[in-house]
Structure formats: C-alpha cells, structure tokens
PDB file of C-alpha atoms in Angstrom:
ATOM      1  CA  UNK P   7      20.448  10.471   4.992  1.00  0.00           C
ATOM      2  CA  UNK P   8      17.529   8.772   3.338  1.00  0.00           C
ATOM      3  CA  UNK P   9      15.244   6.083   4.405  1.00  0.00           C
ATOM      4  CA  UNK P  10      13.782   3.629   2.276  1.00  0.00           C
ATOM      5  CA  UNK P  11      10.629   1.724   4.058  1.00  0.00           C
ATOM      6  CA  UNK P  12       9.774  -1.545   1.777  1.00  0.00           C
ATOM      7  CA  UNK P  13       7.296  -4.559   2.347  1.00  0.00           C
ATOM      8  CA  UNK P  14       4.960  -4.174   4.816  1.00  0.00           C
ATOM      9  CA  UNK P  15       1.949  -6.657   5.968  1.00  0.00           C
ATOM     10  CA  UNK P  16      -0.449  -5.715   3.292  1.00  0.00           C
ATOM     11  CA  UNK P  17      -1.063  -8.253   0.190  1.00  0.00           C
ATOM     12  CA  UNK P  18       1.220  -5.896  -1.785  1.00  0.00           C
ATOM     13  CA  UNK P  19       4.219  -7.375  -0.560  1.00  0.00           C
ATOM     14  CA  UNK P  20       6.079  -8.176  -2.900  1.00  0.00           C
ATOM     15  CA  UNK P  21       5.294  -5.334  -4.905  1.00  0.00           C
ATOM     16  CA  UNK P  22       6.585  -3.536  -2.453  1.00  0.00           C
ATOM     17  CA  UNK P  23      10.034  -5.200  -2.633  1.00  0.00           C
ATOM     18  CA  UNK P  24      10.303  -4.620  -6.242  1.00  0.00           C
ATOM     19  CA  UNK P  25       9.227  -1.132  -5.897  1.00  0.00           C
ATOM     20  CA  UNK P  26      12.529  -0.985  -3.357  1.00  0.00           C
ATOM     21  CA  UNK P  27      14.795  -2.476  -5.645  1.00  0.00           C
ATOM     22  CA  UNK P  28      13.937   0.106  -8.560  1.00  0.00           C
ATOM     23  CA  UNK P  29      14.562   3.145  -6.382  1.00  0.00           C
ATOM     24  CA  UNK P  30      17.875   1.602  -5.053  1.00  0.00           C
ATOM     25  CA  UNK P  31      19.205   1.172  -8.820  1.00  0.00           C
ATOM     26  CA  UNK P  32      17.697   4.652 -10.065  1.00  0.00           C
ATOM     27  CA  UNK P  33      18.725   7.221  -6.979  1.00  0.00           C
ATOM     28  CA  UNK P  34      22.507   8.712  -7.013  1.00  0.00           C
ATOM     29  CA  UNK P  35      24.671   6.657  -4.172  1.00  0.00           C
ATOM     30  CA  UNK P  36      26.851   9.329  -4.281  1.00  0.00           C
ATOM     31  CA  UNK P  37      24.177  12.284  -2.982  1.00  0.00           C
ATOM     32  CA  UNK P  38      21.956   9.992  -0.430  1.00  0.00           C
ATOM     33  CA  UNK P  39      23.344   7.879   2.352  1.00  0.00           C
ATOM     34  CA  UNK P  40      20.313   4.641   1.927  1.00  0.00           C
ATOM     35  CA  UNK P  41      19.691   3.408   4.689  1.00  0.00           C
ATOM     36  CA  UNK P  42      17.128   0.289   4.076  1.00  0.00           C
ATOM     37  CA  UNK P  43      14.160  -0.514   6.707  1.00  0.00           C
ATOM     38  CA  UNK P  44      12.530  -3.658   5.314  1.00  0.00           C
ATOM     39  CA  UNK P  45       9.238  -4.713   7.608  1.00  0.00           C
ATOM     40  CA  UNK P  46       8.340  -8.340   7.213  1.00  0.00           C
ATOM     41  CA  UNK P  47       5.072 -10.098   6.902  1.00  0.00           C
ATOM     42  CA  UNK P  48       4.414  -9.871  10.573  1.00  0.00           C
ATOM     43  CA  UNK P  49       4.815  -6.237  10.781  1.00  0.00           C
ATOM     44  CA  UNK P  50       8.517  -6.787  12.776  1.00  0.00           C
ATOM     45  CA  UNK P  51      10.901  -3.790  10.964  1.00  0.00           C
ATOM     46  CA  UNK P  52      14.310  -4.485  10.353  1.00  0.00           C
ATOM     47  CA  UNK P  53      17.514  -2.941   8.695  1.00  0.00           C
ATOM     48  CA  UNK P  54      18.324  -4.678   5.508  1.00  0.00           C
ATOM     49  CA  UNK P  55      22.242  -5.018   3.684  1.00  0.00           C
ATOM     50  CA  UNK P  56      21.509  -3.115   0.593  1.00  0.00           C
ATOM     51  CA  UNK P  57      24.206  -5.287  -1.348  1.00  0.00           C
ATOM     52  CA  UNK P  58      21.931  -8.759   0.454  1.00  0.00           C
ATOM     53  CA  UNK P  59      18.496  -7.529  -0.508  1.00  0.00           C
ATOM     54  CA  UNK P  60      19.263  -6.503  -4.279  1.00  0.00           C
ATOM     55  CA  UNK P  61      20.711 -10.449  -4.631  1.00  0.00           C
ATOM     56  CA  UNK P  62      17.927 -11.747  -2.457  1.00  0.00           C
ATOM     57  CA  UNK P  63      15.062 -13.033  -4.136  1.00  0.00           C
ATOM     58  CA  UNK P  64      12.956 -12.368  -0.618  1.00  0.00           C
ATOM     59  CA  UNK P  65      12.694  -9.636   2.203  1.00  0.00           C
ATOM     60  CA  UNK P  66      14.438 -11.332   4.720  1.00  0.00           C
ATOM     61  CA  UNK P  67      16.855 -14.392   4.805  1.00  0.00           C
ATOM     62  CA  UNK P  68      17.820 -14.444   8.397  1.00  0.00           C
ATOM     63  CA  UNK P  69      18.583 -16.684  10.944  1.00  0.00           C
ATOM     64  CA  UNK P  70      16.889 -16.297  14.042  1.00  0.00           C
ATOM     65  CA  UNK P  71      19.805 -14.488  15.896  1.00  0.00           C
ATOM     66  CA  UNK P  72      20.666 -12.173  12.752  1.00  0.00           C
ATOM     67  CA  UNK P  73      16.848 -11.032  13.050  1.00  0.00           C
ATOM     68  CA  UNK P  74      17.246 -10.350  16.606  1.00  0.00           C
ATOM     69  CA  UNK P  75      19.871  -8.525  15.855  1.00  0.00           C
ATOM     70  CA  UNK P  76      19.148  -6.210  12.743  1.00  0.00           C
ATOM     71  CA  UNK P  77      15.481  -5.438  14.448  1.00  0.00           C
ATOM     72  CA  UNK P  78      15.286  -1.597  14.689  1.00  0.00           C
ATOM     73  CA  UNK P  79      12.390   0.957  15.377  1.00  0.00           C
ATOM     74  CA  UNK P  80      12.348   4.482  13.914  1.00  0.00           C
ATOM     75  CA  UNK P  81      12.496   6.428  17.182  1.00  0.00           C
ATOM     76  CA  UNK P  82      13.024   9.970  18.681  1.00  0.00           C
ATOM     77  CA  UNK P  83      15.349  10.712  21.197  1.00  0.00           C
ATOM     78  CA  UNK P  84      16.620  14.426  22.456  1.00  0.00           C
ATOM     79  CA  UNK P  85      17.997  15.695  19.219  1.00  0.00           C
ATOM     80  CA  UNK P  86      18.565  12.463  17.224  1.00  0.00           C
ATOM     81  CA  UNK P  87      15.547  11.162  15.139  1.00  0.00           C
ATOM     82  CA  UNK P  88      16.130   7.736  13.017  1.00  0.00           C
ATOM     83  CA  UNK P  89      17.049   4.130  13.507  1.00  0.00           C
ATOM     84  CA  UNK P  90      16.954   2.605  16.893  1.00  0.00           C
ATOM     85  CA  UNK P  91      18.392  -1.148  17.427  1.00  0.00           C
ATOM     86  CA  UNK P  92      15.715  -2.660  19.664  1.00  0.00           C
ATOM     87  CA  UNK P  93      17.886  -5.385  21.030  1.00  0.00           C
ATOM     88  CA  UNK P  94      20.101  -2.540  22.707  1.00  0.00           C
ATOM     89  CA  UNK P  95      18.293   1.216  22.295  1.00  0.00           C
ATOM     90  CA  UNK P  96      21.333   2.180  20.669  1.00  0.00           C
ATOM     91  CA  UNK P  97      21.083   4.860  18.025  1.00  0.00           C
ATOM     92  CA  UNK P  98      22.258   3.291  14.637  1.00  0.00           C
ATOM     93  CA  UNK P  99      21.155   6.047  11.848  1.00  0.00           C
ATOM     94  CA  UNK P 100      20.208   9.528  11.529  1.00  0.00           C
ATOM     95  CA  UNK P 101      17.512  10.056   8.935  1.00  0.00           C
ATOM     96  CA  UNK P 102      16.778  13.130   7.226  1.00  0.00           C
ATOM     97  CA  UNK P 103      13.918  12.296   5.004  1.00  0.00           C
ATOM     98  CA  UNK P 104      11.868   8.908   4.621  1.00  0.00           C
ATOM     99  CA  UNK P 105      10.887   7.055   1.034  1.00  0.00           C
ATOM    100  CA  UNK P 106       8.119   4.798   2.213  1.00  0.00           C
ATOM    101  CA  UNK P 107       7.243   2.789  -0.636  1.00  0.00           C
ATOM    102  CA  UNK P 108       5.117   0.396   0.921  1.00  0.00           C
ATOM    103  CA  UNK P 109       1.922  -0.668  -0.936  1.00  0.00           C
ATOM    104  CA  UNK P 110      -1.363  -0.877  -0.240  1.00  0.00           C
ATOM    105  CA  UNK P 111      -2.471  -1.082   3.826  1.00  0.00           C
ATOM    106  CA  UNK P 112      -0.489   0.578   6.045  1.00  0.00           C
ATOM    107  CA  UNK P 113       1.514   2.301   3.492  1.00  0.00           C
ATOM    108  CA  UNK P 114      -0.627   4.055   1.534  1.00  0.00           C
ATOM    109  CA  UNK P 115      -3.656   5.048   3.639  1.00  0.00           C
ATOM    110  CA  UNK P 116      -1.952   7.330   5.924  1.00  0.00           C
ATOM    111  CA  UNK P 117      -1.131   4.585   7.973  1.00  0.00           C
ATOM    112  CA  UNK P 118       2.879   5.068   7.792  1.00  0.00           C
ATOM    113  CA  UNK P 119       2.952   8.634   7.123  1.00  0.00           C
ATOM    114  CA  UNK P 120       0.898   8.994  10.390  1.00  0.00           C
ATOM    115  CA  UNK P 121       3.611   7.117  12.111  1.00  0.00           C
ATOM    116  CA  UNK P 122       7.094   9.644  10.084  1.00  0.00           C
ATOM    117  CA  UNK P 123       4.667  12.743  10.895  1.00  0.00           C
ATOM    118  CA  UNK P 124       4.434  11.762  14.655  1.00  0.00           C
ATOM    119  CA  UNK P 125       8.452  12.034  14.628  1.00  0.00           C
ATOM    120  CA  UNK P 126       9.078  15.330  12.582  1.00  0.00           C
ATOM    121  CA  UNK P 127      10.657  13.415   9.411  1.00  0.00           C
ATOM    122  CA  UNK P 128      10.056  14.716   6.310  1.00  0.00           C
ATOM    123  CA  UNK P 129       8.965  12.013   3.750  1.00  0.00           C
ATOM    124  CA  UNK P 130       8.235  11.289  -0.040  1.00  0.00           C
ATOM    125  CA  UNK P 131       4.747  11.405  -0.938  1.00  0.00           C
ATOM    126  CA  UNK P 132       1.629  13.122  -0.047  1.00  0.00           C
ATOM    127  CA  UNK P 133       0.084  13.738   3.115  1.00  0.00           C
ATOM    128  CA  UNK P 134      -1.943  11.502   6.095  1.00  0.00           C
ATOM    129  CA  UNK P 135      -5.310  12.812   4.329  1.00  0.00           C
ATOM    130  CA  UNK P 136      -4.626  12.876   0.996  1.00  0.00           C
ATOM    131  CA  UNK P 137      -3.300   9.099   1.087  1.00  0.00           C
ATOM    132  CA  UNK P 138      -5.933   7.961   3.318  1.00  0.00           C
ATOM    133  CA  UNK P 139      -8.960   9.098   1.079  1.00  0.00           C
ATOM    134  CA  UNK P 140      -6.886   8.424  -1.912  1.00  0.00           C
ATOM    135  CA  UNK P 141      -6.782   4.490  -0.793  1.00  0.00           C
ATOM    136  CA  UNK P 142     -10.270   3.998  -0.222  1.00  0.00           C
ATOM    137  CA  UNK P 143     -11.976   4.009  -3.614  1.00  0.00           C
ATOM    138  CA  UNK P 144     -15.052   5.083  -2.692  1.00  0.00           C
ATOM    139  CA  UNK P 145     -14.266   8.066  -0.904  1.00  0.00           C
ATOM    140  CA  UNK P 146     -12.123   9.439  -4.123  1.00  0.00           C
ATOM    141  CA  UNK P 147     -15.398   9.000  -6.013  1.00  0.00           C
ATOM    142  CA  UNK P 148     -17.273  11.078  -3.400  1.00  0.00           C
ATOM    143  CA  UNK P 149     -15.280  13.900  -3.290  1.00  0.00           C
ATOM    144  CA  UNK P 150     -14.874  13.796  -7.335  1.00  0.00           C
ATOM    145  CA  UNK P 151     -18.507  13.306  -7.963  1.00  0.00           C
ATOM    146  CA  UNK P 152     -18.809  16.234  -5.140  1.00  0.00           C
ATOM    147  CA  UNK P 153     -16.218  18.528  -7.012  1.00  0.00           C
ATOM    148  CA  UNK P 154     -18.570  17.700 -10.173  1.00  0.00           C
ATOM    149  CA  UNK P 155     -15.619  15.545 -11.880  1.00  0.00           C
ATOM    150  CA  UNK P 156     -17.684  12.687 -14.053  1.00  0.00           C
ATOM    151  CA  UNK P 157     -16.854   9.227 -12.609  1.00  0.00           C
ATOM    152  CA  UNK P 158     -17.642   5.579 -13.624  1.00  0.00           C
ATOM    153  CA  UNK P 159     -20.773   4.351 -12.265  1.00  0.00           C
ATOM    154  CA  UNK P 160     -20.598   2.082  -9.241  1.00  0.00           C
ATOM    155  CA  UNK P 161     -22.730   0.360  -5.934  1.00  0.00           C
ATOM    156  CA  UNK P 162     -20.520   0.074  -2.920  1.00  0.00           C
ATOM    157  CA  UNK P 163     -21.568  -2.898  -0.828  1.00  0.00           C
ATOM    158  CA  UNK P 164     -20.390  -4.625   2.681  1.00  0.00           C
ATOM    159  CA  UNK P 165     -20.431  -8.277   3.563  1.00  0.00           C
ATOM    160  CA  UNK P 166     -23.876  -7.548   5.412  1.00  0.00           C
ATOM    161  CA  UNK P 167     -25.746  -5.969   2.191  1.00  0.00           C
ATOM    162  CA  UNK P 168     -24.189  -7.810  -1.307  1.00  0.00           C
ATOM    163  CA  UNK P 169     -27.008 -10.631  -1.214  1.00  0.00           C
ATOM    164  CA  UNK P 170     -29.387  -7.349  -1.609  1.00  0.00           C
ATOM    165  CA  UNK P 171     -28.092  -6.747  -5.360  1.00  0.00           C
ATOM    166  CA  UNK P 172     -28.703  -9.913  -7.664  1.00  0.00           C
ATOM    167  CA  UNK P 173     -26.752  -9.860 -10.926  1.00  0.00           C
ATOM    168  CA  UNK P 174     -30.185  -8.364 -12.868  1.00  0.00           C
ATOM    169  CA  UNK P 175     -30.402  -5.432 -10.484  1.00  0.00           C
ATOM    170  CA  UNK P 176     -26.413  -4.901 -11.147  1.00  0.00           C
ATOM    171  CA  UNK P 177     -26.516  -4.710 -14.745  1.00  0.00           C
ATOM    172  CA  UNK P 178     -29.609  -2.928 -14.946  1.00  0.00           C
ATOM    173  CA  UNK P 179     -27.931   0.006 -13.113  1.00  0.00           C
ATOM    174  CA  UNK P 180     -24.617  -0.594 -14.470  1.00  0.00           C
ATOM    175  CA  UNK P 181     -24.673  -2.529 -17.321  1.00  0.00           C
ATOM    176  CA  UNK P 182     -22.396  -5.189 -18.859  1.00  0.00           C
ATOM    177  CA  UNK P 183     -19.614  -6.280 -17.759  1.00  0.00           C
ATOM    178  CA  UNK P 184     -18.904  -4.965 -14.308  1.00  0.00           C
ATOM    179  CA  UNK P 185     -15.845  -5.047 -12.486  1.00  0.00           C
ATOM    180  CA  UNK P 186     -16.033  -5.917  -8.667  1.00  0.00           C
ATOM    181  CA  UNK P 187     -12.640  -4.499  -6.876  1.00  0.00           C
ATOM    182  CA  UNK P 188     -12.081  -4.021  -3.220  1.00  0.00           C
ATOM    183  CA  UNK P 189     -12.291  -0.347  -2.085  1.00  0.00           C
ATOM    184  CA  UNK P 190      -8.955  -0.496  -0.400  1.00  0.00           C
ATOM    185  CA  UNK P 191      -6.714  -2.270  -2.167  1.00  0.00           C
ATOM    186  CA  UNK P 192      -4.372  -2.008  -5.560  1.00  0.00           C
ATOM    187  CA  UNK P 193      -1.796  -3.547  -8.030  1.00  0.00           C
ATOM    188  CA  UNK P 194      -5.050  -5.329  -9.375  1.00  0.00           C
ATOM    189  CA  UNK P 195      -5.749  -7.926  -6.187  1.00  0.00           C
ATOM    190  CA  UNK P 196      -8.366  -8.980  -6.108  1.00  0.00           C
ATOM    191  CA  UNK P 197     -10.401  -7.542  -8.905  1.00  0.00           C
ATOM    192  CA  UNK P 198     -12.475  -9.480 -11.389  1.00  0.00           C
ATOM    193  CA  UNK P 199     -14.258  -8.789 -14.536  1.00  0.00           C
ATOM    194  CA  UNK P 200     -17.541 -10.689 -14.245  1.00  0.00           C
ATOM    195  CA  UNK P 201     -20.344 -10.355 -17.500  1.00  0.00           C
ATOM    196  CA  UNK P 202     -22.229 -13.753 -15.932  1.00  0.00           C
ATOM    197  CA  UNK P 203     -24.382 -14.418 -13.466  1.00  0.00           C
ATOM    198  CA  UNK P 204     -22.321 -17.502 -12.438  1.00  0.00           C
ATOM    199  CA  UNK P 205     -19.244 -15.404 -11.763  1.00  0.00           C
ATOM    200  CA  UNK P 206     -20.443 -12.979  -9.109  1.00  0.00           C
ATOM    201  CA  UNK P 207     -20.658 -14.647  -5.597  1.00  0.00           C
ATOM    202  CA  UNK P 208     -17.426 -16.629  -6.218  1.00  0.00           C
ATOM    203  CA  UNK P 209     -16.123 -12.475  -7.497  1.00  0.00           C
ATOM    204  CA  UNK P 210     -16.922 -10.777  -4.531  1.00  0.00           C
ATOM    205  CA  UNK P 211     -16.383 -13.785  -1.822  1.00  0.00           C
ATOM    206  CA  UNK P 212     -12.718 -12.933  -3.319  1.00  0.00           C
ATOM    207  CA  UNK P 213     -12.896  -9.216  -3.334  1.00  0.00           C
ATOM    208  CA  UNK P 214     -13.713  -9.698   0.413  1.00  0.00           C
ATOM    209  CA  UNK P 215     -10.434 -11.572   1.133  1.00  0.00           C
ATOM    210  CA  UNK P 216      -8.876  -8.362   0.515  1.00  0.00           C
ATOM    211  CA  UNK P 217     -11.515  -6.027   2.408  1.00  0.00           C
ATOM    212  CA  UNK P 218     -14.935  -5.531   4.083  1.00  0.00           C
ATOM    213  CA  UNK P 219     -15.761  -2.607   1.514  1.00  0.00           C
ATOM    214  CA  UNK P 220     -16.329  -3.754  -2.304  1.00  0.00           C
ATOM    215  CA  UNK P 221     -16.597  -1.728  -5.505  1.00  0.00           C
ATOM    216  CA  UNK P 222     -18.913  -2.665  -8.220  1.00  0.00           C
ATOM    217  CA  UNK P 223     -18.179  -0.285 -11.145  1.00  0.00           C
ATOM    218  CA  UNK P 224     -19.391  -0.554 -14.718  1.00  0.00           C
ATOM    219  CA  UNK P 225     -16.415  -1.066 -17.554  1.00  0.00           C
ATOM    220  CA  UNK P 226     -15.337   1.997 -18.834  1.00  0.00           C
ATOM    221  CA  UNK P 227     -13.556   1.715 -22.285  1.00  0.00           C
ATOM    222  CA  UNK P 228     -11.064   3.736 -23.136  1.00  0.00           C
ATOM    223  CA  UNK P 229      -7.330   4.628 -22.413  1.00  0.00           C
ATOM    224  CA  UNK P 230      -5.356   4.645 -19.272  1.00  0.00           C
ATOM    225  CA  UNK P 231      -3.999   7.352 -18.462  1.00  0.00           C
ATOM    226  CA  UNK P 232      -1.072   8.080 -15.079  1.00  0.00           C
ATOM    227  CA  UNK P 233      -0.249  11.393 -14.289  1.00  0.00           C
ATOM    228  CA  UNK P 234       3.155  11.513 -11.854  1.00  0.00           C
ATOM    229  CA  UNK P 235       3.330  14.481  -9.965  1.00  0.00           C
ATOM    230  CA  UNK P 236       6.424  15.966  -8.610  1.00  0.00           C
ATOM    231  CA  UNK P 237       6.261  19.116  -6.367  1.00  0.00           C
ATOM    232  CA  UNK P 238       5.879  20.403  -2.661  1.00  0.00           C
TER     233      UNK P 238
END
C-alpha cells in the first residue's frame, strides 16, 4: 500500500502536481495499491480520485461538501497506521510506505519526513537531516567547503544586512554576472541573473518573496550535471 503526498503550501505547487502525475503513469498498478493524499494551498490534506486528478488540470475541484468529506489525516491508531477521514475518525487506508513528492517547503526540508518518521512509515527519499541541510543552500556549501569539496563563490545576506553590499563590493568579490537565489527554495523561483547595477535591489526584493535568507553566487560556466541515487 503506497502513499503518494503531492502539492503542498510551498511556491512549488504545481510542480508538485506534475511531479504526482509522472509517478502515477510510471509505477506498476498491478504491484502498489496508490493511494493519493493531495494537500491544498492552505495546508488542508485530502484523498484525491486517481482517475479525477490525472484529468484535472488542478489539485482539487471540489465542492464544499465533497472537501469536507474526502479531508483525511495520516494518523496512528493501535495497530493500524494510514489514512484517517477527519469528518468521522474512521480508518480509510493502511499505508505501508509513503512517496512524498512535495517540493520545496515543507516537503523537502525535513518538514514532512519529520511528520511519516513520527508515525513509523517508511518513506521514499532521504532522511529529516539530510533533506533539511540539503534545502538550505547555504548550509550544503558549509559542510562541502568544510569536507574540502570546491564550491562557487557566494555572500549570504538577510533582509537586515543586503544594503551593506553595493553592486561594486559584489563584483569585486565575485565578479560578473552574479546570480542572486533564495537559500531555500528550487525549480528556479525566484532566481535572477543580474550583470547591472540597475538590476540588483529589484533581484533580491524578489528573492525575498521566496525567503529571509538570499544567495549571491558568482556564474559558474560549465555543464550541469544530476546524479539520481537509488539505494538504502
């Protein structure tokens, strides 16, 4: 019995959703019982038609009493662990192991897999620390830097210290262009390539829509490069 949690409050959204889709198309139907858990914009979680969502162009398409009624938590109770109906506290399904593919805040800074580890379910994915220091940008570069893996050059600023660093000062540590990217976010939101003056309050007043931590990292040209792992 597999879970599949999708969406999520973060600006990765819809991401998310498409994320969801992909795994419903690619795993076997006829090895893993899907059970979907889509949580909306509000953070409210709620079981999903799998047949509904792949038509639906958005998360939800509810009426009011339909909401009511498919609104579940994932709960423990005596030897049962899965999906609770709120409306009643009646047990709907057993889950064995959970695929949270939510995106960016609360999904992949340990947020979520604080929440499954909590309850004793297995999930997909790596662990509460590993995600949380893998989200936040500037404490990957720490610990590389620390493990003496090279990293781009960067200045990590706050709302209460980015007036301190005018664009000379940037580019004379970092050079130019510069990318400004907040330190907790992905799937490219909010990050902007800025090589002029002009461009870097308007940059980082958007970077800060997204988070109160903001990269500053020099370009770095060369090839990207993923690297999927798949293990235990």
């Amino acid at each position: 019995n597999l879970g599949i949690i999708f969406g999520g409050r973060s600006t990765e959204h819809e991401i998310s959703v498409r994320s969801a889709r992909s795994i419903i198309n690619a795993i076997d139907p006829d090895k893993y019982h899907i059970t979907l858990i889509g949580i909306d914009k509000t953070g409210k979680w709620y079981i999903n038609n799998i047949q509904g969502f792949l038509q639906a162009k958005n998360l939800l398409q509810a009426t009011p009493d339909e909401a009511v009624e498919n609104e579940i938590s994932i709960a423990k109770k005596d030897n049962f662990t899965g999906v609770v109906n709120i409306s009643n506290n009646q047990s709907i399904q057993s889950l064995d192991v959970v695929f949270p593919i939510l995106h960016g805040s609360f999904g992949e800074d340990g947020t979520i897999q604080g929440v499954l580890k909590a309850l004793d379910l297995p999930f997909v994915g790596v662990d509460i620390l590993a995600s949380a220091v893998g989200m936040d940008k500037d404490f990957t570069k720490r610990l590389l830097r620390d493990a003496g893996i090279p990293i781009a050059k960067y200045l990590c600023v706050n709302k209460n210290n980015f007036k301190q660093y005018s664009f000379e000062k940037i580019i004379s540590i970092l050079g130019n262009p510069v990318f400004i990217k907040p330190a907790n976010a992905g799937s490219s939101v909010g990050v902007h390539k800025v090589s002029e003056e002009s461009e870097l309050e308007s940059s980082l007043l958007d970077a800060f829509l997204y988070d109160n931590k903001i990269l500053i990292e020099e370009a770095v040209i060369g090839k990207e490069v993923e690297c999927a792992i798949l293990g235990n």
